Every structure is written in C-alpha cells, then in structure tokens.
Amino acid sequence: MMYGMASEQTRTTPHSSLRAPAEDEPRSRLAPRAWTSRLLVVGIVLAALNLRPAITSLGALLEEVRDGLGMSGSVAGLLTSVPPLCFAAFGVMAPRLARRFGPGAVVCAGMAAIAAGLLVRPYLGGAAGFLAASALALMGIAVSNVLMPVIVKRHFPDRVGSMTGLYSMALALGTSTAAAVTVPMTEALGGSWRTGLAVWAGLAAAAVLPWLPRVRDRGTEPGGGTTTGAARPAREPREHRAAPGPGERPTGQGPEARGARSPQRARVPRSSADEPAHDREDEPAHDHARGGRPPVAALRVTRSRTAWALAVFFGLQATAAYITMGWMPQIFRDAGVSASTAGVLLAVTMAMGVPLAFVIPRVATRLAHQGPIVVALGACGLVGYAGLYLAPAAGAWAWAVLLGIANCAFPLALTMVGMRARTGAGVAQLSAFAQCTGYLISIPGPLLVGVLYQHSGGWGLPLALMAALMVPQTVVGVLAGRNRTVEDEAGR
C-alpha cells in the first residue's frame, strides 16, 4: 500500500505534470498531419486527372480543329508532336524549380498554367496562337509529370506501389473521360469546338486548390524532410523541438540516432522502391548550414545503362501513347465510324488504364524483374495494330481494348523509376532524365505519322511504323526491368 501511495505521489509531482503535455504533443499533432496527408492525396489525384485532357480532348475534335484553323495533315502531325516536345523542354527544369520553390509550389503553378492555357487556346485565332497556348498548358503538365514520382517517393515511401497506382489510375481516368465526353459535351454546349476544348480549364482550376497549402513548402516536411506515410512517425519541426536538458545529448547526435533504428522503423521492409525517408540523400543544402548532413554530389545518371534503357522505354511508350491519343479517333473515322463513337473508342483505350494502372504497379513492385509484364504489354500492342490494319471497323472494340492494355506501359515505367533508384535524390534525377530524354525520343513519332498519312493517303504505312516501334520498346523494357539501381551503376 505504501508503494502504491508513493507511486501515486510520483505521478502527481510537478516534474511529471510538466512532462505530460510533451508526451501528449504528438497526439495533438496527429489530426493536423492526417488532414494534411489526406489533402495531399486529393491534390495528387486531381493533378493526375489534369495531365492528359489537354491532349485527348483535342484528339476527339482534331478534324474540327483542322478545319477551323486551316491545318494540313503535316501541321496536325506537328500539333500532336507538341506534347512530347514540351515535356522534354520543360520537364528538365522541374528538379531545379522544385529545389528552389518546393515541389508543391511547382505543381500548384503547373495546374494554374494548365488552366490558363486551356482557357485561352481556342480563342487566340490561327494555328500559331493555338500552338502557343497549348505549349503553356503542356508546360504545366511537363513539370507535374516529373515531380509526381518524387512527391510520392518523399511523402509515401512505404506505399510507392499503391500511390503510383492511384496516381496512374487517376491519370487514366482523366484521359479516358476527356476522350469520351468531349464530343457530346461540345454538342450539348452549342456545337462549337472552341467551347468543347475550353471547358476543361475548369478541372485544372479546381486542381490548384489542394496545392495552395504547399506553396511555402521548400521541398521538405517539417523537421528536415520526413514523410507523411502512415508507417513513419513524423519528426518534430526543428524550431519546435525541446532544448536538451542537463546531461542530455541534442536530438539526432547520440549513437542511437546514428546507428540504431527504432523498432517501428525496423519492421518496415527495405527495398529499392521503398527507401525510408530518413535515409534519403535529398536533404536540402540549408540543412547542412545548420549542422545537418552534407549535400550529396549529383548522381551521374548518364553512366547507368539501366537509366538509358528506362529512358528509351519511356520514349517509345510515349510515342505509342501520343500517336494513339492524337490519331486513333481519325483512324476509326476514316474507317466509317462516327465521330462520337470514335471518341468513345479512344475513351475505352484510355479507360483500360484505370484498373490496370492500379494493378500493374502493385504487381511490378512484387517482382524482382519486370520483363514479363513488358513482354505481355508489347504483345497486346502488336495484335492491336495488326487488327487496326486488317479490320479497323469490324473489330474496333477489341483493338481499342488491346491498345489500351499496351498503353499501360506508362504506369509501369513510372513504377520502375521508383524501383531503379534507392534514394529520393536518385528518383528525382532518374525521373527527370528518363522523362526528358524519353519525350525527346517520342517527338518525331506523331509528326511522322501525320506526314505518312498525308502522303500515302491511308493508314497502312503509319500502322506499320507503330507496330515496328513496339519491338524495340519491348527489348529495352526488359533491360530496364532488371533488378538493379542507378546508384550502383553510376558509381559515384
């Protein structure tokens, strides 16, 4: 009994009462952090929804736009080549912009650029103005393309596969929705293709809102870059950490901070795709000035064969995707399919990415080698292109489904970006290199299809080109799917 009384007194001493609020502080911060994490997920989904309507809405109305602006087939081919050109030109700027302003601020500005470009491009008059406004919207898409894998890796390091799947699924949903509803929505709004294209600016404007709280984020979470993933306990902001008491070491300077892991962190699996945030090498330079980890030298990605294979794979799958988004409705319309049905067929192709973009990344992260997935997607593409040549109208729905499966090489490429680097800094550099180089590779494809279509008068040669490109895409995809990281191959 005396022991119980002593224990009771101990619990009511001033020292214990002073310590209680500190122990409850993480619990008090839990709700704001959970709210912030959910808002970030909403922002990722809304951003992904806006990364393709600028392209697929144009594909559904390409014939009307050509007639309205007086475009030839070659100029229309140039128009369908503008997306990869802008992605290559502006995507390379994304890592530098993110270091200076923070990834959240850059994505927020990107969504605003998409909204502005989509709103004004139908009304500037002439092909040149249309191209310029399209470039503004595509600039916003380009920087967001590059930074999405970085944001997923940084904030959800233990859920790279599932979050990449969610992001890819939302991207596919936005792509297919724009393809399916643009034509009927244009008819419902009076029949003007200008209104049918401009209306998509509203979706981009809505996507700006959840990123506004991240505008002042300079690339790290409070406390030097910890994530909001559920499996990681969040660190306190440096300015809010309690000062060390007498005889105590400053936080993070003791041997336990340097060499030991907490039991909760130790239970999290370690893999190239799920690197814990506290092991990342993307700490900003200003942390070093405050006594943190010194900045790490830039990774020489160009020395990595895997990085090159991934870049070429990204470029060839982007070539197929932009040819499909830009020209597939016209292929069906030339075969006698109505404009609205051709738009729905494109929507079916894009909609295949909704379930598969969620499934494929989760399967890929469980495989040591992603080559079998690459081969399966390539086979679907070859069969789909052959069907478009032999029976474009009779088997239209089957070809649309098969080409939609083949287009799921995009979420697979994004997943491999996260798996082929161990650190957040490595993912950022690999993502920028693979996407910028890949989009440069993809620029001639849609333009060449337009030229071949205009000069041959049919779709035989363009479809032969598309099928031929599927072979090297499969080969380099198998090479990129090998279980290795760019850090090891680049040899710092």
Coordinates of C-alpha atoms in Angstrom, one line a residue:
M1 CA 0.0 0.0 0.0
M2 CA 2.8 2.4 0.9
Y3 CA 4.3 1.6 -2.5
G4 CA 1.0 2.4 -4.2
M5 CA 0.8 5.7 -2.3
A6 CA 4.4 6.6 -3.3
S7 CA 3.6 5.7 -6.9
E8 CA 0.5 7.9 -6.8
Q9 CA 2.5 10.8 -5.4
T10 CA 5.2 10.3 -8.1
R11 CA 2.6 10.6 -10.8
T12 CA 1.4 14.0 -9.4
T13 CA 4.8 15.6 -8.9
P14 CA 5.4 18.9 -10.7
H15 CA 8.1 17.2 -12.9
S16 CA 5.6 14.6 -14.2
S17 CA 2.9 17.3 -14.8
L18 CA 5.4 19.3 -16.8
R19 CA 6.3 16.2 -18.9
A20 CA 2.7 15.2 -19.6
P21 CA 2.0 17.9 -22.3
A22 CA 5.2 16.9 -24.1
E23 CA 4.0 13.3 -24.2
D24 CA 0.6 14.3 -25.5
E25 CA 2.1 16.7 -28.1
P26 CA 2.5 14.0 -30.8
R27 CA -1.1 13.0 -30.3
S28 CA -2.3 16.6 -30.6
R29 CA -0.4 16.9 -33.9
L30 CA -1.8 13.7 -35.3
A31 CA -5.0 15.1 -36.6
P32 CA -3.4 18.1 -38.5
R33 CA -0.9 15.7 -40.0
A34 CA -3.5 13.2 -41.0
W35 CA -5.6 16.0 -42.6
T36 CA -2.5 17.3 -44.5
S37 CA -1.8 13.8 -45.8
R38 CA -5.3 13.3 -47.0
L39 CA -5.3 16.7 -48.7
L40 CA -2.0 15.7 -50.4
V41 CA -3.7 12.6 -51.7
V42 CA -6.6 14.7 -53.1
G43 CA -4.1 17.0 -54.7
I44 CA -2.2 14.1 -56.3
V45 CA -5.4 12.7 -57.7
L46 CA -6.7 16.0 -59.1
A47 CA -3.3 16.8 -60.6
A48 CA -3.2 13.4 -62.3
L49 CA -6.7 13.9 -63.7
N50 CA -5.4 17.0 -65.5
L51 CA -2.3 15.6 -67.1
R52 CA -4.0 14.3 -70.3
P53 CA -7.3 16.1 -71.1
A54 CA -5.4 18.8 -72.9
I55 CA -4.3 16.1 -75.4
T56 CA -7.2 13.6 -75.6
S57 CA -9.9 16.3 -75.8
L58 CA -8.0 17.7 -78.9
G59 CA -7.8 14.2 -80.4
A60 CA -11.5 13.8 -80.3
L61 CA -12.1 17.1 -82.1
L62 CA -8.9 17.1 -84.3
E63 CA -10.9 17.1 -87.6
E64 CA -13.0 20.1 -86.5
V65 CA -9.9 21.9 -85.2
R66 CA -8.1 21.3 -88.5
D67 CA -11.0 22.6 -90.5
G68 CA -11.5 25.6 -88.2
L69 CA -7.8 26.6 -88.2
G70 CA -7.0 25.5 -91.8
M71 CA -4.4 22.9 -90.8
S72 CA -2.9 20.4 -93.2
G73 CA -2.1 16.8 -92.2
S74 CA 1.6 17.7 -91.6
V75 CA 0.7 20.7 -89.4
A76 CA -1.7 18.5 -87.5
G77 CA 1.1 16.0 -87.0
L78 CA 3.2 18.8 -85.7
L79 CA 0.4 19.7 -83.3
T80 CA 0.3 16.1 -82.0
S81 CA 4.1 16.3 -81.5
V82 CA 4.0 19.4 -79.3
P83 CA 3.2 17.4 -76.1
P84 CA 6.4 15.4 -76.0
L85 CA 8.4 18.4 -77.2
C86 CA 7.1 20.5 -74.3
F87 CA 7.6 17.6 -71.9
A88 CA 11.2 17.3 -72.9
A89 CA 11.9 21.0 -72.9
F90 CA 10.1 22.0 -69.7
G91 CA 10.4 18.7 -67.8
V92 CA 14.2 19.1 -67.4
M93 CA 13.5 22.3 -65.4
A94 CA 11.3 20.6 -62.9
P95 CA 14.0 19.4 -60.4
R96 CA 15.7 22.8 -60.3
L97 CA 12.4 24.6 -59.8
A98 CA 11.5 22.1 -57.1
R99 CA 14.8 22.7 -55.2
R100 CA 14.2 26.5 -55.3
F101 CA 10.4 26.7 -54.7
G102 CA 9.4 23.3 -53.4
P103 CA 7.6 20.5 -55.4
G104 CA 4.2 21.6 -54.1
A105 CA 4.6 25.1 -55.3
V106 CA 5.8 24.0 -58.7
V107 CA 2.9 21.6 -59.1
C108 CA 0.5 24.3 -58.0
A109 CA 1.9 26.7 -60.6
G110 CA 1.7 23.9 -63.2
M111 CA -2.0 23.4 -62.6
A112 CA -2.6 27.2 -62.9
A113 CA -0.6 27.1 -66.2
I114 CA -2.8 24.2 -67.5
A115 CA -6.0 26.1 -66.6
A116 CA -4.8 29.3 -68.3
G117 CA -3.6 27.6 -71.5
L118 CA -6.7 25.5 -71.9
L119 CA -8.9 28.5 -71.4
V120 CA -7.3 30.8 -74.0
R121 CA -6.1 28.5 -76.7
P122 CA -9.3 28.1 -78.7
Y123 CA -9.8 31.8 -78.9
L124 CA -6.4 33.2 -79.9
G125 CA -7.1 32.7 -83.6
G126 CA -4.8 30.8 -86.0
A127 CA -2.6 27.8 -85.7
A128 CA 0.3 29.7 -84.1
G129 CA -1.8 31.1 -81.2
F130 CA -3.3 27.7 -80.7
L131 CA 0.1 26.1 -80.5
A132 CA 1.5 28.7 -78.1
A133 CA -1.4 28.4 -75.7
S134 CA -1.1 24.6 -75.9
A135 CA 2.5 24.9 -75.0
L136 CA 1.6 26.9 -71.9
A137 CA -0.7 24.2 -70.7
L138 CA 1.8 21.5 -71.6
M139 CA 4.5 23.3 -69.7
G140 CA 2.4 22.8 -66.6
I141 CA 1.8 19.2 -67.4
A142 CA 5.5 18.6 -68.0
V143 CA 6.7 19.8 -64.6
S144 CA 3.9 17.9 -62.8
N145 CA 4.8 14.7 -64.8
V146 CA 8.4 14.8 -63.5
L147 CA 7.5 15.7 -59.9
M148 CA 4.7 13.3 -59.2
P149 CA 7.1 10.3 -58.7
V150 CA 9.3 12.5 -56.5
I151 CA 6.3 13.6 -54.3
V152 CA 5.1 10.0 -54.0
K153 CA 8.5 8.8 -53.0
R154 CA 9.1 11.6 -50.5
H155 CA 5.7 11.6 -48.7
F156 CA 4.7 7.9 -49.1
P157 CA 8.0 6.0 -49.1
D158 CA 6.3 2.8 -47.7
R159 CA 3.5 2.9 -50.3
V160 CA 5.2 3.7 -53.6
G161 CA 3.4 0.9 -55.5
S162 CA -0.1 1.7 -54.3
M163 CA 0.3 5.5 -54.5
T164 CA 1.8 5.3 -58.0
G165 CA -1.1 3.0 -58.9
L166 CA -3.6 5.6 -57.5
Y167 CA -1.9 8.4 -59.4
S168 CA -1.7 6.4 -62.6
M169 CA -5.4 5.3 -62.3
A170 CA -6.5 8.9 -61.9
L171 CA -4.4 9.9 -64.9
A172 CA -6.0 7.2 -67.0
L173 CA -9.5 8.2 -65.8
G174 CA -8.9 11.8 -66.8
T175 CA -7.5 10.7 -70.1
S176 CA -10.5 8.5 -70.9
T177 CA -13.1 10.9 -69.6
A178 CA -11.9 13.7 -71.8
A179 CA -11.9 11.4 -74.8
A180 CA -15.4 10.1 -74.1
V181 CA -17.3 13.2 -73.2
T182 CA -15.7 16.0 -75.3
V183 CA -17.7 15.4 -78.4
P184 CA -21.1 15.0 -76.7
M185 CA -20.3 17.9 -74.3
T186 CA -19.4 20.0 -77.3
E187 CA -22.7 19.2 -79.0
A188 CA -24.6 20.0 -75.7
L189 CA -22.9 23.4 -75.4
G190 CA -23.9 24.5 -78.9
G191 CA -21.6 22.6 -81.2
S192 CA -18.5 24.9 -81.1
W193 CA -15.3 23.0 -80.8
R194 CA -13.8 26.1 -79.1
T195 CA -16.2 25.7 -76.2
G196 CA -15.7 22.0 -76.0
L197 CA -11.9 22.5 -75.6
A198 CA -12.1 25.5 -73.2
V199 CA -14.4 23.8 -70.7
W200 CA -11.5 21.6 -69.5
A201 CA -9.9 24.6 -67.9
G202 CA -12.4 24.3 -65.0
L203 CA -11.0 21.0 -63.9
A204 CA -7.5 22.4 -63.9
A205 CA -8.6 25.4 -61.9
A206 CA -10.1 23.0 -59.3
A207 CA -6.7 21.2 -59.1
V208 CA -4.9 24.3 -58.0
L209 CA -6.8 24.5 -54.6
P210 CA -5.4 21.5 -52.7
W211 CA -1.8 22.5 -53.6
L212 CA -2.1 26.0 -52.2
P213 CA -1.1 25.0 -48.6
R214 CA 2.1 23.5 -50.1
V215 CA 3.2 26.7 -51.8
R216 CA 5.5 27.6 -49.0
D217 CA 6.9 24.1 -48.7
R218 CA 10.5 24.2 -49.8
G219 CA 10.8 20.5 -50.5
T220 CA 10.9 19.0 -47.0
E221 CA 8.3 18.2 -44.4
P222 CA 8.8 19.9 -41.0
G223 CA 11.9 18.5 -39.4
G224 CA 14.0 18.1 -42.4
G225 CA 12.1 16.0 -44.9
T226 CA 10.2 13.3 -43.1
T227 CA 7.2 11.9 -44.9
T228 CA 3.6 11.7 -44.0
G229 CA 3.4 8.0 -44.7
A230 CA 1.5 6.1 -42.1
A231 CA 4.4 3.7 -41.3
R232 CA 6.7 6.6 -40.4
P233 CA 6.5 8.5 -37.1
A234 CA 6.7 12.2 -38.0
R235 CA 9.6 14.2 -36.6
E236 CA 9.1 17.5 -34.9
P237 CA 9.9 20.7 -36.6
R238 CA 13.4 21.9 -35.6
E239 CA 12.0 25.1 -34.2
H240 CA 9.6 23.2 -32.0
R241 CA 11.9 20.7 -30.6
A242 CA 12.6 20.9 -26.9
A243 CA 16.0 22.0 -25.9
P244 CA 18.2 19.2 -24.4
G245 CA 18.2 19.1 -20.6
P246 CA 21.3 18.8 -18.4
G247 CA 23.4 15.8 -19.3
E248 CA 21.3 15.1 -22.4
R249 CA 22.6 14.9 -26.0
P250 CA 20.9 17.0 -28.7
T251 CA 18.4 15.1 -30.7
G252 CA 20.0 13.1 -33.5
Q253 CA 23.6 13.3 -32.2
G254 CA 23.7 10.3 -29.9
P255 CA 25.0 6.9 -31.0
E256 CA 21.4 5.6 -31.0
A257 CA 20.5 8.2 -33.7
R258 CA 23.5 7.4 -35.8
G259 CA 23.4 3.6 -35.7
A260 CA 20.2 2.3 -34.4
R261 CA 16.7 2.1 -35.8
S262 CA 13.6 2.3 -33.7
P263 CA 11.6 -0.9 -33.6
Q264 CA 8.8 0.6 -35.6
R265 CA 11.1 1.6 -38.4
A266 CA 12.9 -1.7 -38.3
R267 CA 9.7 -3.5 -39.2
V268 CA 9.3 -1.6 -42.5
P269 CA 10.7 -3.6 -45.4
R270 CA 13.7 -2.1 -47.2
S271 CA 13.8 -2.2 -50.9
S272 CA 14.9 0.0 -53.8
A273 CA 11.3 1.2 -54.2
D274 CA 10.6 1.8 -50.5
E275 CA 13.6 3.6 -49.1
P276 CA 12.8 5.1 -45.8
A277 CA 12.7 8.9 -45.8
H278 CA 15.3 9.3 -43.1
D279 CA 17.9 7.5 -45.3
R280 CA 17.2 9.8 -48.3
E281 CA 20.0 11.8 -49.7
D282 CA 17.8 14.7 -50.8
E283 CA 18.3 16.9 -47.7
P284 CA 18.5 20.5 -48.9
A285 CA 21.6 22.5 -48.7
H286 CA 20.4 24.8 -46.0
D287 CA 20.2 21.8 -43.6
H288 CA 23.9 21.4 -44.0
A289 CA 24.4 25.0 -42.9
R290 CA 22.5 24.2 -39.7
G291 CA 24.8 21.2 -39.0
G292 CA 22.9 18.5 -40.8
R293 CA 24.1 16.0 -43.3
P294 CA 26.3 17.5 -46.0
P295 CA 24.8 17.8 -49.5
V296 CA 25.4 14.8 -51.8
A297 CA 27.0 15.2 -55.2
A298 CA 24.7 14.9 -58.2
L299 CA 24.3 11.4 -59.4
R300 CA 25.8 10.8 -62.9
V301 CA 22.7 9.2 -64.3
T302 CA 24.1 9.1 -67.8
R303 CA 26.7 6.5 -66.8
S304 CA 23.9 4.0 -65.9
R305 CA 22.8 1.5 -68.6
T306 CA 19.6 1.0 -66.7
A307 CA 18.8 4.7 -66.8
W308 CA 19.3 4.8 -70.6
A309 CA 17.2 1.7 -71.1
L310 CA 14.4 3.2 -69.0
A311 CA 14.7 6.5 -70.9
V312 CA 14.3 4.7 -74.3
F313 CA 11.5 2.6 -72.9
F314 CA 9.8 5.7 -71.7
G315 CA 10.3 7.4 -75.0
L316 CA 8.9 4.6 -77.1
Q317 CA 5.9 4.0 -74.9
A318 CA 5.2 7.8 -75.1
T319 CA 5.5 7.7 -78.9
A320 CA 2.8 5.0 -79.0
A321 CA 0.6 6.8 -76.5
Y322 CA 0.7 10.2 -78.2
I323 CA 0.1 8.6 -81.6
T324 CA -2.9 6.8 -80.1
M325 CA -4.3 9.8 -78.4
G326 CA -3.8 12.1 -81.4
W327 CA -4.6 9.9 -84.3
M328 CA -6.7 6.8 -83.2
P329 CA -10.1 8.6 -83.5
Q330 CA -9.2 9.7 -87.0
I331 CA -8.3 6.1 -87.9
F332 CA -11.7 4.9 -86.8
R333 CA -13.5 7.9 -88.5
D334 CA -11.7 7.1 -91.8
A335 CA -13.0 3.5 -91.5
G336 CA -16.6 4.8 -91.3
V337 CA -17.1 5.1 -87.6
S338 CA -19.0 8.2 -86.4
A339 CA -17.2 11.0 -84.5
S340 CA -18.9 10.3 -81.2
T341 CA -18.2 6.5 -81.4
A342 CA -14.6 7.2 -82.3
G343 CA -14.3 9.3 -79.2
V344 CA -15.8 6.6 -77.1
L345 CA -13.4 4.0 -78.6
L346 CA -10.5 6.3 -77.6
A347 CA -12.0 6.5 -74.2
V348 CA -12.2 2.7 -74.0
T349 CA -8.5 2.6 -74.8
M350 CA -7.6 5.1 -72.2
A351 CA -10.1 3.6 -69.6
M352 CA -8.2 0.3 -69.7
G353 CA -5.5 2.2 -67.7
V354 CA -7.9 2.8 -64.8
P355 CA -7.9 -0.7 -63.3
L356 CA -4.6 -1.8 -64.8
A357 CA -2.7 1.3 -63.7
F358 CA -3.5 0.4 -60.2
V359 CA -2.8 -3.3 -60.6
I360 CA 0.4 -3.2 -62.7
P361 CA 2.5 -1.1 -60.3
R362 CA 1.5 -3.3 -57.3
V363 CA 2.4 -6.5 -59.2
A364 CA 5.6 -4.9 -60.5
T365 CA 6.9 -4.0 -57.1
R366 CA 6.5 -7.6 -56.0
L367 CA 8.6 -8.9 -58.9
A368 CA 12.4 -8.9 -59.0
H369 CA 12.3 -8.5 -62.8
Q370 CA 9.5 -6.6 -64.6
G371 CA 10.4 -8.0 -68.0
P372 CA 7.4 -10.4 -68.2
I373 CA 5.0 -7.5 -67.8
V374 CA 6.8 -5.6 -70.6
V375 CA 6.5 -8.6 -73.0
A376 CA 2.8 -9.0 -72.3
L377 CA 2.1 -5.4 -72.9
G378 CA 4.1 -5.4 -76.1
A379 CA 2.3 -8.4 -77.5
C380 CA -1.1 -6.7 -76.9
G381 CA 0.2 -3.7 -78.8
L382 CA 1.3 -5.8 -81.8
V383 CA -2.1 -7.6 -82.1
G384 CA -3.9 -4.3 -81.7
Y385 CA -2.0 -2.6 -84.5
A386 CA -2.5 -5.6 -86.8
G387 CA -6.2 -5.5 -86.1
L388 CA -6.5 -1.8 -86.9
Y389 CA -4.9 -2.6 -90.3
L390 CA -6.9 -5.7 -91.2
A391 CA -10.4 -4.8 -89.8
P392 CA -10.5 -1.3 -88.2
A393 CA -14.3 -1.1 -88.0
A394 CA -15.3 -4.7 -87.6
G395 CA -13.1 -5.3 -84.6
A396 CA -12.9 -1.8 -83.3
W397 CA -13.8 -2.5 -79.7
A398 CA -11.3 -5.4 -79.5
W399 CA -8.5 -3.3 -80.9
A400 CA -9.3 -0.4 -78.6
V401 CA -9.1 -2.8 -75.6
L402 CA -5.8 -4.3 -76.7
L403 CA -4.2 -1.0 -77.4
G404 CA -5.4 0.3 -74.0
I405 CA -3.6 -2.6 -72.3
A406 CA -0.5 -1.8 -74.3
N407 CA -0.6 1.8 -73.2
C408 CA -0.3 0.7 -69.6
A409 CA 3.5 0.7 -70.2
F410 CA 3.3 4.3 -68.8
P411 CA 2.4 3.4 -65.2
L412 CA 4.9 0.5 -65.4
A413 CA 7.6 3.0 -66.5
L414 CA 6.7 5.3 -63.6
T415 CA 6.9 2.4 -61.2
M416 CA 10.3 1.3 -62.5
V417 CA 11.6 4.9 -62.0
G418 CA 10.9 4.5 -58.3
M419 CA 12.4 1.0 -58.2
R420 CA 15.6 1.7 -60.1
A421 CA 16.9 4.2 -57.5
R422 CA 17.4 3.8 -53.8
T423 CA 17.0 7.4 -52.7
G424 CA 14.7 10.3 -53.1
A425 CA 17.5 12.3 -54.8
G426 CA 18.1 9.4 -57.1
V427 CA 14.5 9.1 -58.0
A428 CA 14.3 12.8 -58.8
Q429 CA 17.3 12.7 -61.1
L430 CA 16.3 9.5 -62.8
S431 CA 12.7 10.7 -63.3
A432 CA 13.9 13.9 -64.9
F433 CA 16.4 12.1 -67.1
A434 CA 14.1 9.3 -68.2
Q435 CA 11.1 11.6 -68.9
C436 CA 13.0 14.4 -70.6
T437 CA 15.1 12.0 -72.7
G438 CA 12.1 9.8 -73.4
Y439 CA 9.9 12.7 -74.5
L440 CA 12.7 13.9 -76.8
I441 CA 12.8 10.4 -78.4
S442 CA 9.0 10.5 -78.8
I443 CA 8.8 13.9 -80.7
P444 CA 9.2 12.6 -84.3
G445 CA 6.6 9.8 -83.9
P446 CA 3.3 11.7 -84.1
L447 CA 4.7 14.1 -86.7
L448 CA 6.0 11.2 -88.9
V449 CA 2.6 9.5 -88.7
G450 CA 0.9 12.7 -89.9
V451 CA 3.3 13.0 -92.8
L452 CA 2.9 9.4 -93.8
Y453 CA -0.8 9.7 -93.6
Q454 CA -1.0 12.8 -95.8
H455 CA 1.4 11.5 -98.5
S456 CA 0.3 7.8 -98.6
G457 CA -3.4 8.6 -98.4
G458 CA -4.1 5.8 -96.0
W459 CA -3.2 4.2 -92.7
G460 CA -1.1 1.2 -93.9
L461 CA 2.4 2.8 -93.5
P462 CA 1.6 4.7 -90.2
L463 CA 0.3 1.4 -88.6
A464 CA 3.4 -0.5 -89.9
L465 CA 5.6 2.2 -88.2
M466 CA 3.6 1.9 -84.9
A467 CA 3.9 -1.9 -84.9
A468 CA 7.7 -1.8 -85.7
L469 CA 8.4 0.5 -82.8
M470 CA 6.7 -1.9 -80.4
V471 CA 9.6 -4.4 -80.9
P472 CA 12.5 -2.2 -79.6
Q473 CA 10.1 -0.9 -76.8
T474 CA 9.8 -4.5 -75.6
V475 CA 13.6 -5.1 -75.7
V476 CA 14.6 -2.0 -73.8
G477 CA 11.8 -2.5 -71.3
V478 CA 13.1 -5.9 -70.5
L479 CA 16.5 -4.4 -69.9
A480 CA 15.1 -1.6 -67.7
G481 CA 13.2 -4.2 -65.7
R482 CA 16.3 -5.9 -64.3
N483 CA 16.8 -5.7 -60.5
R484 CA 19.5 -3.1 -60.2
T485 CA 19.8 0.6 -59.2
V486 CA 21.3 3.6 -61.0
E487 CA 23.3 4.5 -57.9
D488 CA 25.3 1.2 -58.2
E489 CA 25.8 1.6 -62.0
A490 CA 26.6 5.3 -62.0
G491 CA 29.5 4.7 -59.5
R492 CA 29.6 8.0 -57.5

